[in-house]
């Protein structure tokens, strides 16, 4: 688990350059087993944040706690051993060209004084796990970008860290390699019970691999939370980027509703079941976040005013947590509605 509390980081100025405040009062928590996406534009402080988690960069203010140990309170020697619990991967892989894949993965174990047989066994096992069992003897130049990043992941995991920091780990990869590396990172987090931070400038990375997200802008946290919660918050900047508001045709009187996700998937079904109204989907966005589908729909309700009014009130108040959990058939209808929408949107 990672806890950053009131982190500030100011790089001092020089005669030619003014001081830069890269992070300003940033607090965030990543629980074990979570994949936290940190997104934001270039220069917003993402890499500085990653480097502060393992104290490659010292914060000007605030505390960093990893797995219950306050890193900001440790001596240099203590910090070195604490850092072994934190693996890191980068956009440019940072592999040693002169070493084979196996020797690259062995390197951190060599530095930690692990014996030859043991480190060879561990490195082989990890390379097999990341799908490179047949590339142990290959040098980085003989590997694709996606394969190099897999070697880097195996190397980062060799000392059995509890935390994995990934700074733009897929930014140099093609879409297919990106997808498979993200799946690998998600699976490894679950298997090894890691605490993973994915730094990225791409919202798509967050949608695919993360369960939590923090949005940084100019060194400040402007939005944060679990993906499934954030997406339902109407005006939050992250909600809009995760699932855009659809554009209804001008002049159409519509009501917007967000559907999908655990416990929130039966709004349309309940609407139709409870009220005698015609429901037309005028516009919609659909998005898969992790393994859940969400839709932001603009609906037009037609019918007698005494039916339409309470139906609109129902939608406005829709606290989908309050739905009847006994209604089994409800998923189908909303699933069908979402599928129809996806076809319409595609
Ligand atoms: N060592 C440094 N000395 C001075 N300023 C720095 C240093 N490192 C980062 N900065 C400044 O801090 C700010 C945040 O930089 P950072 O690298 O964390 O951004 P980022 O969000 O990772 O950007 P990108 O998406 O381009 O990688 C920038 O204004 C940058 O110029
Ligand atoms: Mg960066």
Short mmCIF file of C-alpha atoms and ligand atoms in Angstrom, two decimals:
data_model
loop_
_atom_site.label_atom_id
_atom_site.label_comp_id
_atom_site.label_asym_id
_atom_site.label_seq_id
_atom_site.Cartn_x
_atom_site.Cartn_y
_atom_site.Cartn_z
CA UNK A 1 0.00 0.00 0.00
CA UNK A 2 1.18 3.52 -0.85
CA UNK A 3 0.18 6.67 1.01
CA UNK A 4 1.30 10.11 -0.07
CA UNK A 5 0.34 12.86 2.35
CA UNK A 6 0.42 16.56 1.44
CA UNK A 7 3.32 16.14 -0.96
CA UNK A 8 4.89 19.30 -2.32
CA UNK A 9 7.87 19.42 -4.66
CA UNK A 10 9.56 22.61 -5.77
CA UNK A 11 12.65 22.48 -7.96
CA UNK A 12 14.78 25.48 -7.00
CA UNK A 13 15.40 28.10 -9.64
CA UNK A 14 18.74 29.16 -11.08
CA UNK A 15 19.88 32.56 -12.31
CA UNK A 16 18.41 31.74 -15.72
CA UNK A 17 15.40 29.66 -14.71
CA UNK A 18 12.64 30.35 -12.20
CA UNK A 19 11.77 27.76 -9.54
CA UNK A 20 9.17 25.17 -10.60
CA UNK A 21 6.52 23.80 -8.30
CA UNK A 22 5.99 20.34 -9.82
CA UNK A 23 3.63 19.05 -7.11
CA UNK A 24 1.43 21.08 -4.79
CA UNK A 25 -0.24 19.42 -1.80
CA UNK A 26 -0.80 16.02 -3.40
CA UNK A 27 -2.34 13.31 -1.24
CA UNK A 28 -3.27 9.88 -2.49
CA UNK A 29 -3.61 6.29 -1.32
CA UNK A 30 -3.21 3.12 -3.37
CA UNK A 31 -4.34 -0.05 -1.60
CA UNK A 32 -2.72 -3.44 -2.13
CA UNK A 33 -4.14 -5.19 -5.19
CA UNK A 34 -5.17 -1.93 -6.83
CA UNK A 35 -3.96 -0.54 -10.12
CA UNK A 36 -3.97 3.25 -9.79
CA UNK A 37 -3.80 5.26 -12.99
CA UNK A 38 -2.22 8.69 -12.71
CA UNK A 39 -3.14 10.77 -15.74
CA UNK A 40 -2.47 14.34 -16.72
CA UNK A 41 -1.01 16.50 -19.45
CA UNK A 42 2.72 16.83 -20.12
CA UNK A 43 4.44 18.70 -17.31
CA UNK A 44 1.65 18.07 -14.79
CA UNK A 45 4.04 16.29 -12.42
CA UNK A 46 3.35 12.60 -13.12
CA UNK A 47 6.97 11.45 -13.37
CA UNK A 48 7.93 13.57 -10.38
CA UNK A 49 5.18 11.82 -8.43
CA UNK A 50 6.48 8.37 -9.45
CA UNK A 51 10.03 9.30 -8.45
CA UNK A 52 8.80 10.57 -5.11
CA UNK A 53 7.10 7.25 -4.30
CA UNK A 54 10.51 5.53 -4.19
CA UNK A 55 12.26 8.71 -3.07
CA UNK A 56 14.51 8.97 -6.12
CA UNK A 57 13.28 12.53 -5.67
CA UNK A 58 12.82 13.94 -2.17
CA UNK A 59 9.61 15.89 -1.63
CA UNK A 60 9.93 19.44 -0.37
CA UNK A 61 6.97 18.80 1.94
CA UNK A 62 4.86 15.86 3.02
CA UNK A 63 5.38 12.18 3.78
CA UNK A 64 5.63 8.99 1.72
CA UNK A 65 4.58 5.72 3.34
CA UNK A 66 4.96 2.37 1.54
CA UNK A 67 3.74 -0.83 3.17
CA UNK A 68 3.52 0.86 6.55
CA UNK A 69 7.08 2.25 6.45
CA UNK A 70 7.47 6.01 6.28
CA UNK A 71 10.20 6.31 3.64
CA UNK A 72 10.65 10.02 4.25
CA UNK A 73 11.82 9.20 7.80
CA UNK A 74 14.47 6.62 6.82
CA UNK A 75 18.24 6.98 6.72
CA UNK A 76 20.02 6.49 3.39
CA UNK A 77 20.97 2.90 4.27
CA UNK A 78 17.46 1.95 5.39
CA UNK A 79 16.07 3.56 2.29
CA UNK A 80 18.21 1.39 0.02
CA UNK A 81 16.73 -1.79 1.40
CA UNK A 82 13.17 -0.34 1.41
CA UNK A 83 13.60 0.50 -2.29
CA UNK A 84 14.02 -3.19 -3.06
CA UNK A 85 10.32 -3.50 -2.28
CA UNK A 86 9.50 -1.07 -5.11
CA UNK A 87 9.92 -2.08 -8.76
CA UNK A 88 9.87 0.43 -11.59
CA UNK A 89 9.49 0.27 -15.36
CA UNK A 90 9.87 3.06 -17.90
CA UNK A 91 8.87 4.04 -21.41
CA UNK A 92 12.37 3.33 -22.75
CA UNK A 93 12.78 -0.05 -20.98
CA UNK A 94 16.35 0.79 -19.79
CA UNK A 95 17.71 -2.69 -20.51
CA UNK A 96 21.43 -3.36 -20.84
CA UNK A 97 22.08 -4.04 -24.54
CA UNK A 98 25.15 -6.15 -23.86
CA UNK A 99 23.22 -8.61 -21.68
CA UNK A 100 20.77 -11.33 -22.65
CA UNK A 101 17.17 -11.18 -21.45
CA UNK A 102 18.07 -13.68 -18.73
CA UNK A 103 21.12 -11.70 -17.59
CA UNK A 104 19.08 -8.47 -17.53
CA UNK A 105 16.51 -10.05 -15.23
CA UNK A 106 19.27 -11.53 -13.06
CA UNK A 107 20.98 -8.16 -12.61
CA UNK A 108 19.04 -6.82 -9.60
CA UNK A 109 19.47 -10.20 -7.88
CA UNK A 110 23.19 -10.13 -8.62
CA UNK A 111 23.39 -6.68 -7.04
CA UNK A 112 21.50 -7.98 -4.01
CA UNK A 113 24.04 -10.80 -3.62
CA UNK A 114 21.72 -13.67 -4.55
CA UNK A 115 23.64 -16.84 -5.55
CA UNK A 116 23.98 -17.84 -9.18
CA UNK A 117 21.72 -20.90 -9.22
CA UNK A 118 18.95 -19.18 -7.33
CA UNK A 119 18.95 -16.04 -9.44
CA UNK A 120 19.03 -18.05 -12.66
CA UNK A 121 16.02 -20.08 -11.54
CA UNK A 122 14.11 -16.97 -10.47
CA UNK A 123 14.88 -15.07 -13.69
CA UNK A 124 13.93 -18.06 -15.85
CA UNK A 125 10.65 -18.50 -14.01
CA UNK A 126 9.80 -14.80 -14.41
CA UNK A 127 10.66 -14.71 -18.10
CA UNK A 128 8.46 -17.75 -18.61
CA UNK A 129 5.65 -15.99 -16.72
CA UNK A 130 5.83 -12.93 -18.99
CA UNK A 131 5.70 -15.16 -22.08
CA UNK A 132 9.40 -15.09 -23.01
CA UNK A 133 10.45 -18.61 -22.03
CA UNK A 134 11.90 -19.05 -25.52
CA UNK A 135 13.88 -15.78 -25.47
CA UNK A 136 16.15 -16.26 -22.47
CA UNK A 137 19.31 -15.96 -24.58
CA UNK A 138 18.12 -13.08 -26.81
CA UNK A 139 19.67 -9.65 -26.54
CA UNK A 140 17.40 -6.55 -26.38
CA UNK A 141 18.23 -5.66 -30.01
CA UNK A 142 16.71 -8.99 -31.07
CA UNK A 143 13.42 -8.32 -29.26
CA UNK A 144 10.36 -6.26 -30.19
CA UNK A 145 9.33 -3.27 -28.07
CA UNK A 146 6.61 -5.28 -26.35
CA UNK A 147 9.05 -8.10 -25.61
CA UNK A 148 11.62 -5.65 -24.22
CA UNK A 149 9.02 -4.21 -21.90
CA UNK A 150 8.19 -7.75 -20.76
CA UNK A 151 11.86 -8.29 -19.92
CA UNK A 152 11.81 -4.99 -18.00
CA UNK A 153 8.71 -6.14 -16.10
CA UNK A 154 10.40 -9.45 -15.23
CA UNK A 155 13.49 -7.56 -14.08
CA UNK A 156 11.42 -5.19 -11.93
CA UNK A 157 9.68 -8.16 -10.30
CA UNK A 158 12.85 -10.21 -9.69
CA UNK A 159 13.50 -8.87 -6.16
CA UNK A 160 9.84 -9.69 -5.27
CA UNK A 161 8.68 -6.08 -4.80
CA UNK A 162 5.27 -5.33 -3.29
CA UNK A 163 4.89 -2.13 -5.32
CA UNK A 164 5.26 -1.63 -9.07
CA UNK A 165 5.63 1.87 -10.57
CA UNK A 166 5.14 2.16 -14.33
CA UNK A 167 6.02 5.49 -15.94
CA UNK A 168 4.53 5.62 -19.46
CA UNK A 169 5.28 1.89 -19.76
CA UNK A 170 3.26 1.48 -22.95
CA UNK A 171 3.84 4.88 -24.59
CA UNK A 172 6.50 3.52 -26.98
CA UNK A 173 4.45 0.45 -27.97
CA UNK A 174 2.05 -0.27 -30.81
CA UNK A 175 -1.63 -0.85 -29.91
CA UNK A 176 -1.41 -4.65 -29.88
CA UNK A 177 1.68 -4.73 -27.62
CA UNK A 178 0.10 -2.04 -25.44
CA UNK A 179 -2.98 -4.16 -24.91
CA UNK A 180 -1.01 -7.27 -24.02
CA UNK A 181 1.41 -5.47 -21.68
CA UNK A 182 -1.54 -3.83 -19.90
CA UNK A 183 -3.25 -7.19 -19.51
CA UNK A 184 0.00 -8.63 -18.14
CA UNK A 185 0.35 -5.79 -15.61
CA UNK A 186 -3.25 -6.22 -14.49
CA UNK A 187 -2.85 -10.01 -14.13
CA UNK A 188 0.48 -9.76 -12.28
CA UNK A 189 -1.01 -7.25 -9.86
CA UNK A 190 -3.76 -9.74 -9.03
CA UNK A 191 -1.51 -12.81 -8.90
CA UNK A 192 1.25 -11.25 -6.80
CA UNK A 193 -1.02 -8.93 -4.81
CA UNK A 194 1.02 -5.93 -5.93
CA UNK A 195 0.22 -2.27 -5.44
CA UNK A 196 0.59 -0.85 -8.94
CA UNK A 197 0.79 2.74 -10.16
CA UNK A 198 0.36 3.33 -13.91
CA UNK A 199 1.54 6.77 -14.96
CA UNK A 200 0.18 7.71 -18.36
CA UNK A 201 -1.01 10.56 -20.52
CA UNK A 202 -3.52 8.25 -22.24
CA UNK A 203 -7.03 7.82 -20.89
CA UNK A 204 -7.30 4.55 -22.83
CA UNK A 205 -4.63 3.00 -20.61
CA UNK A 206 -6.70 3.91 -17.57
CA UNK A 207 -9.89 2.49 -19.10
CA UNK A 208 -8.21 -0.82 -19.88
CA UNK A 209 -6.05 -1.59 -16.89
CA UNK A 210 -6.86 0.57 -13.86
CA UNK A 211 -9.48 0.30 -11.15
CA UNK A 212 -8.66 3.69 -9.61
CA UNK A 213 -7.56 6.94 -11.20
CA UNK A 214 -6.06 10.27 -10.19
CA UNK A 215 -6.08 13.27 -12.51
CA UNK A 216 -3.17 15.69 -12.11
CA UNK A 217 -3.16 19.17 -13.54
CA UNK A 218 -0.32 21.60 -12.94
CA UNK A 219 0.88 19.61 -9.95
CA UNK A 220 -2.47 19.34 -8.20
CA UNK A 221 -4.96 16.51 -7.89
CA UNK A 222 -8.11 17.78 -9.61
CA UNK A 223 -10.13 14.55 -9.50
CA UNK A 224 -9.67 11.04 -8.11
CA UNK A 225 -11.50 7.86 -7.18
CA UNK A 226 -12.55 4.37 -8.17
CA UNK A 227 -13.32 4.25 -11.91
CA UNK A 228 -16.82 2.94 -11.33
CA UNK A 229 -17.58 5.79 -8.87
CA UNK A 230 -15.89 8.55 -10.84
CA UNK A 231 -17.74 7.72 -14.05
CA UNK A 232 -21.09 8.30 -12.35
CA UNK A 233 -20.24 11.77 -11.05
CA UNK A 234 -21.96 14.10 -13.47
CA UNK A 235 -19.64 17.08 -13.63
CA UNK A 236 -16.30 15.67 -12.63
CA UNK A 237 -13.51 16.22 -15.20
CA UNK A 238 -12.56 12.53 -15.07
CA UNK A 239 -16.15 11.38 -15.55
CA UNK A 240 -16.36 13.39 -18.73
CA UNK A 241 -13.09 11.99 -20.04
CA UNK A 242 -13.94 8.40 -19.13
CA UNK A 243 -17.39 8.58 -20.65
CA UNK A 244 -18.19 11.68 -22.70
CA UNK A 245 -21.58 13.37 -22.60
CA UNK A 246 -23.32 12.42 -25.84
CA UNK A 247 -24.51 15.16 -28.16
CA UNK A 248 -28.27 15.07 -28.61
CA UNK A 249 -29.71 16.66 -31.73
CA UNK A 250 -30.44 20.33 -31.10
CA UNK A 251 -33.94 20.99 -29.77
CA UNK A 252 -34.63 17.43 -28.64
CA UNK A 253 -35.91 17.50 -25.03
CA UNK A 254 -33.85 14.81 -23.38
CA UNK A 255 -32.85 13.55 -19.98
CA UNK A 256 -29.38 12.13 -19.42
CA UNK A 257 -28.77 9.03 -17.37
CA UNK A 258 -25.67 6.96 -16.67
CA UNK A 259 -26.22 3.20 -16.63
CA UNK A 260 -24.05 0.15 -16.15
CA UNK A 261 -21.62 -1.08 -13.52
CA UNK A 262 -22.23 -3.28 -10.50
CA UNK A 263 -25.48 -2.44 -8.76
CA UNK A 264 -26.25 0.31 -11.26
CA UNK A 265 -27.37 -1.68 -14.25
CA UNK A 266 -31.14 -1.72 -13.95
CA UNK A 267 -32.20 1.93 -14.29
CA UNK A 268 -33.74 1.52 -17.74
CA UNK A 269 -35.47 -1.70 -16.80
CA UNK A 270 -36.98 -0.16 -13.68
CA UNK A 271 -38.06 2.91 -15.63
CA UNK A 272 -39.96 0.86 -18.17
CA UNK A 273 -41.37 -1.52 -15.61
CA UNK A 274 -42.68 1.15 -13.27
CA UNK A 275 -44.02 3.80 -15.64
CA UNK A 276 -46.18 3.64 -18.69
CA UNK A 277 -43.86 5.67 -20.91
CA UNK A 278 -42.16 5.22 -24.26
CA UNK A 279 -38.40 5.48 -23.93
CA UNK A 280 -36.36 6.51 -26.97
CA UNK A 281 -32.57 6.64 -26.86
CA UNK A 282 -31.65 9.88 -28.62
CA UNK A 283 -27.88 9.77 -28.12
CA UNK A 284 -25.40 7.79 -26.10
CA UNK A 285 -21.80 6.97 -25.28
CA UNK A 286 -20.79 3.47 -24.25
CA UNK A 287 -17.49 2.52 -22.70
CA UNK A 288 -15.93 -0.59 -21.21
CA UNK A 289 -14.04 0.27 -18.04
CA UNK A 290 -12.07 -2.69 -16.76
CA UNK A 291 -14.56 -5.52 -17.18
CA UNK A 292 -17.70 -3.42 -16.74
CA UNK A 293 -19.73 -1.64 -19.35
CA UNK A 294 -21.11 1.86 -18.80
CA UNK A 295 -23.44 3.94 -20.91
CA UNK A 296 -24.29 7.62 -20.74
CA UNK A 297 -27.64 7.90 -22.47
CA UNK A 298 -29.85 10.75 -23.47
CA UNK A 299 -33.45 9.62 -23.43
CA UNK A 300 -36.72 11.08 -24.64
CA UNK A 301 -39.77 10.01 -22.68
CA UNK A 302 -43.17 10.11 -24.32
CA UNK A 303 -46.51 9.43 -22.71
CA UNK A 304 -49.20 10.97 -20.56
CA UNK A 305 -47.86 13.81 -18.38
CA UNK A 306 -48.95 12.02 -15.19
CA UNK A 307 -46.66 9.13 -16.21
CA UNK A 308 -43.79 11.15 -17.69
CA UNK A 309 -43.41 13.45 -14.68
CA UNK A 310 -42.86 10.74 -12.05
CA UNK A 311 -40.69 8.83 -14.53
CA UNK A 312 -38.44 11.88 -14.87
CA UNK A 313 -38.40 12.25 -11.09
CA UNK A 314 -37.40 8.60 -10.83
CA UNK A 315 -34.51 9.13 -13.23
CA UNK A 316 -33.42 12.29 -11.44
CA UNK A 317 -33.43 10.50 -8.11
CA UNK A 318 -32.15 7.23 -9.53
CA UNK A 319 -30.00 5.99 -6.76
CA UNK A 320 -29.47 2.67 -8.42
CA UNK A 321 -28.07 1.24 -5.19
CA UNK A 322 -31.69 1.14 -4.08
CA UNK A 323 -32.85 -1.23 -6.80
CA UNK A 324 -34.57 -4.52 -6.07
CA UNK A 325 -31.76 -7.07 -5.93
CA UNK A 326 -34.27 -9.89 -6.45
CA UNK A 327 -34.99 -8.95 -10.06
CA UNK A 328 -32.78 -11.34 -12.01
CA UNK A 329 -34.04 -10.58 -15.50
CA UNK A 330 -33.11 -6.93 -15.33
CA UNK A 331 -29.51 -7.37 -16.53
CA UNK A 332 -30.67 -8.73 -19.84
CA UNK A 333 -32.73 -5.78 -20.83
CA UNK A 334 -30.07 -3.23 -20.00
CA UNK A 335 -27.45 -5.39 -21.64
CA UNK A 336 -29.57 -5.52 -24.76
CA UNK A 337 -30.09 -1.76 -24.64
CA UNK A 338 -26.33 -1.27 -24.30
CA UNK A 339 -25.62 -3.64 -27.16
CA UNK A 340 -28.08 -1.84 -29.40
CA UNK A 341 -26.43 1.41 -28.44
CA UNK A 342 -22.97 0.12 -29.17
CA UNK A 343 -24.15 -0.90 -32.61
CA UNK A 344 -25.73 2.50 -33.16
CA UNK A 345 -22.61 4.32 -31.96
CA UNK A 346 -20.13 2.12 -33.86
N1 LIG B 1 14.97 17.91 -12.12
C1 LIG B 1 14.16 18.93 -12.44
N2 LIG B 1 14.56 20.21 -12.33
C2 LIG B 1 13.74 21.23 -12.61
N3 LIG B 1 12.47 21.09 -13.00
C3 LIG B 1 11.99 19.85 -13.15
C4 LIG B 1 12.81 18.70 -12.88
N4 LIG B 1 12.06 17.57 -13.09
C5 LIG B 1 10.84 18.01 -13.49
N5 LIG B 1 10.79 19.37 -13.53
C6 LIG B 1 9.63 20.20 -13.87
O1 LIG B 1 8.53 19.77 -13.09
C7 LIG B 1 7.33 19.78 -13.86
C8 LIG B 1 6.70 18.38 -13.86
O2 LIG B 1 7.55 17.49 -14.59
P1 LIG B 1 7.23 15.95 -14.78
O3 LIG B 1 8.36 15.36 -15.51
O4 LIG B 1 6.88 15.38 -13.45
O5 LIG B 1 5.92 16.01 -15.68
P2 LIG B 1 5.13 14.82 -16.42
O6 LIG B 1 3.71 14.96 -16.04
O7 LIG B 1 5.81 13.52 -16.16
O8 LIG B 1 5.29 15.21 -17.96
P3 LIG B 1 5.39 14.25 -19.26
O9 LIG B 1 3.99 13.77 -19.54
O10 LIG B 1 5.88 15.16 -20.34
O11 LIG B 1 6.35 13.13 -18.94
C9 LIG B 1 7.70 20.27 -15.23
O12 LIG B 1 7.45 21.66 -15.29
C10 LIG B 1 9.19 20.01 -15.31
O13 LIG B 1 9.82 20.92 -16.16
MG1 LIG B 2 6.76 12.08 -17.35
#
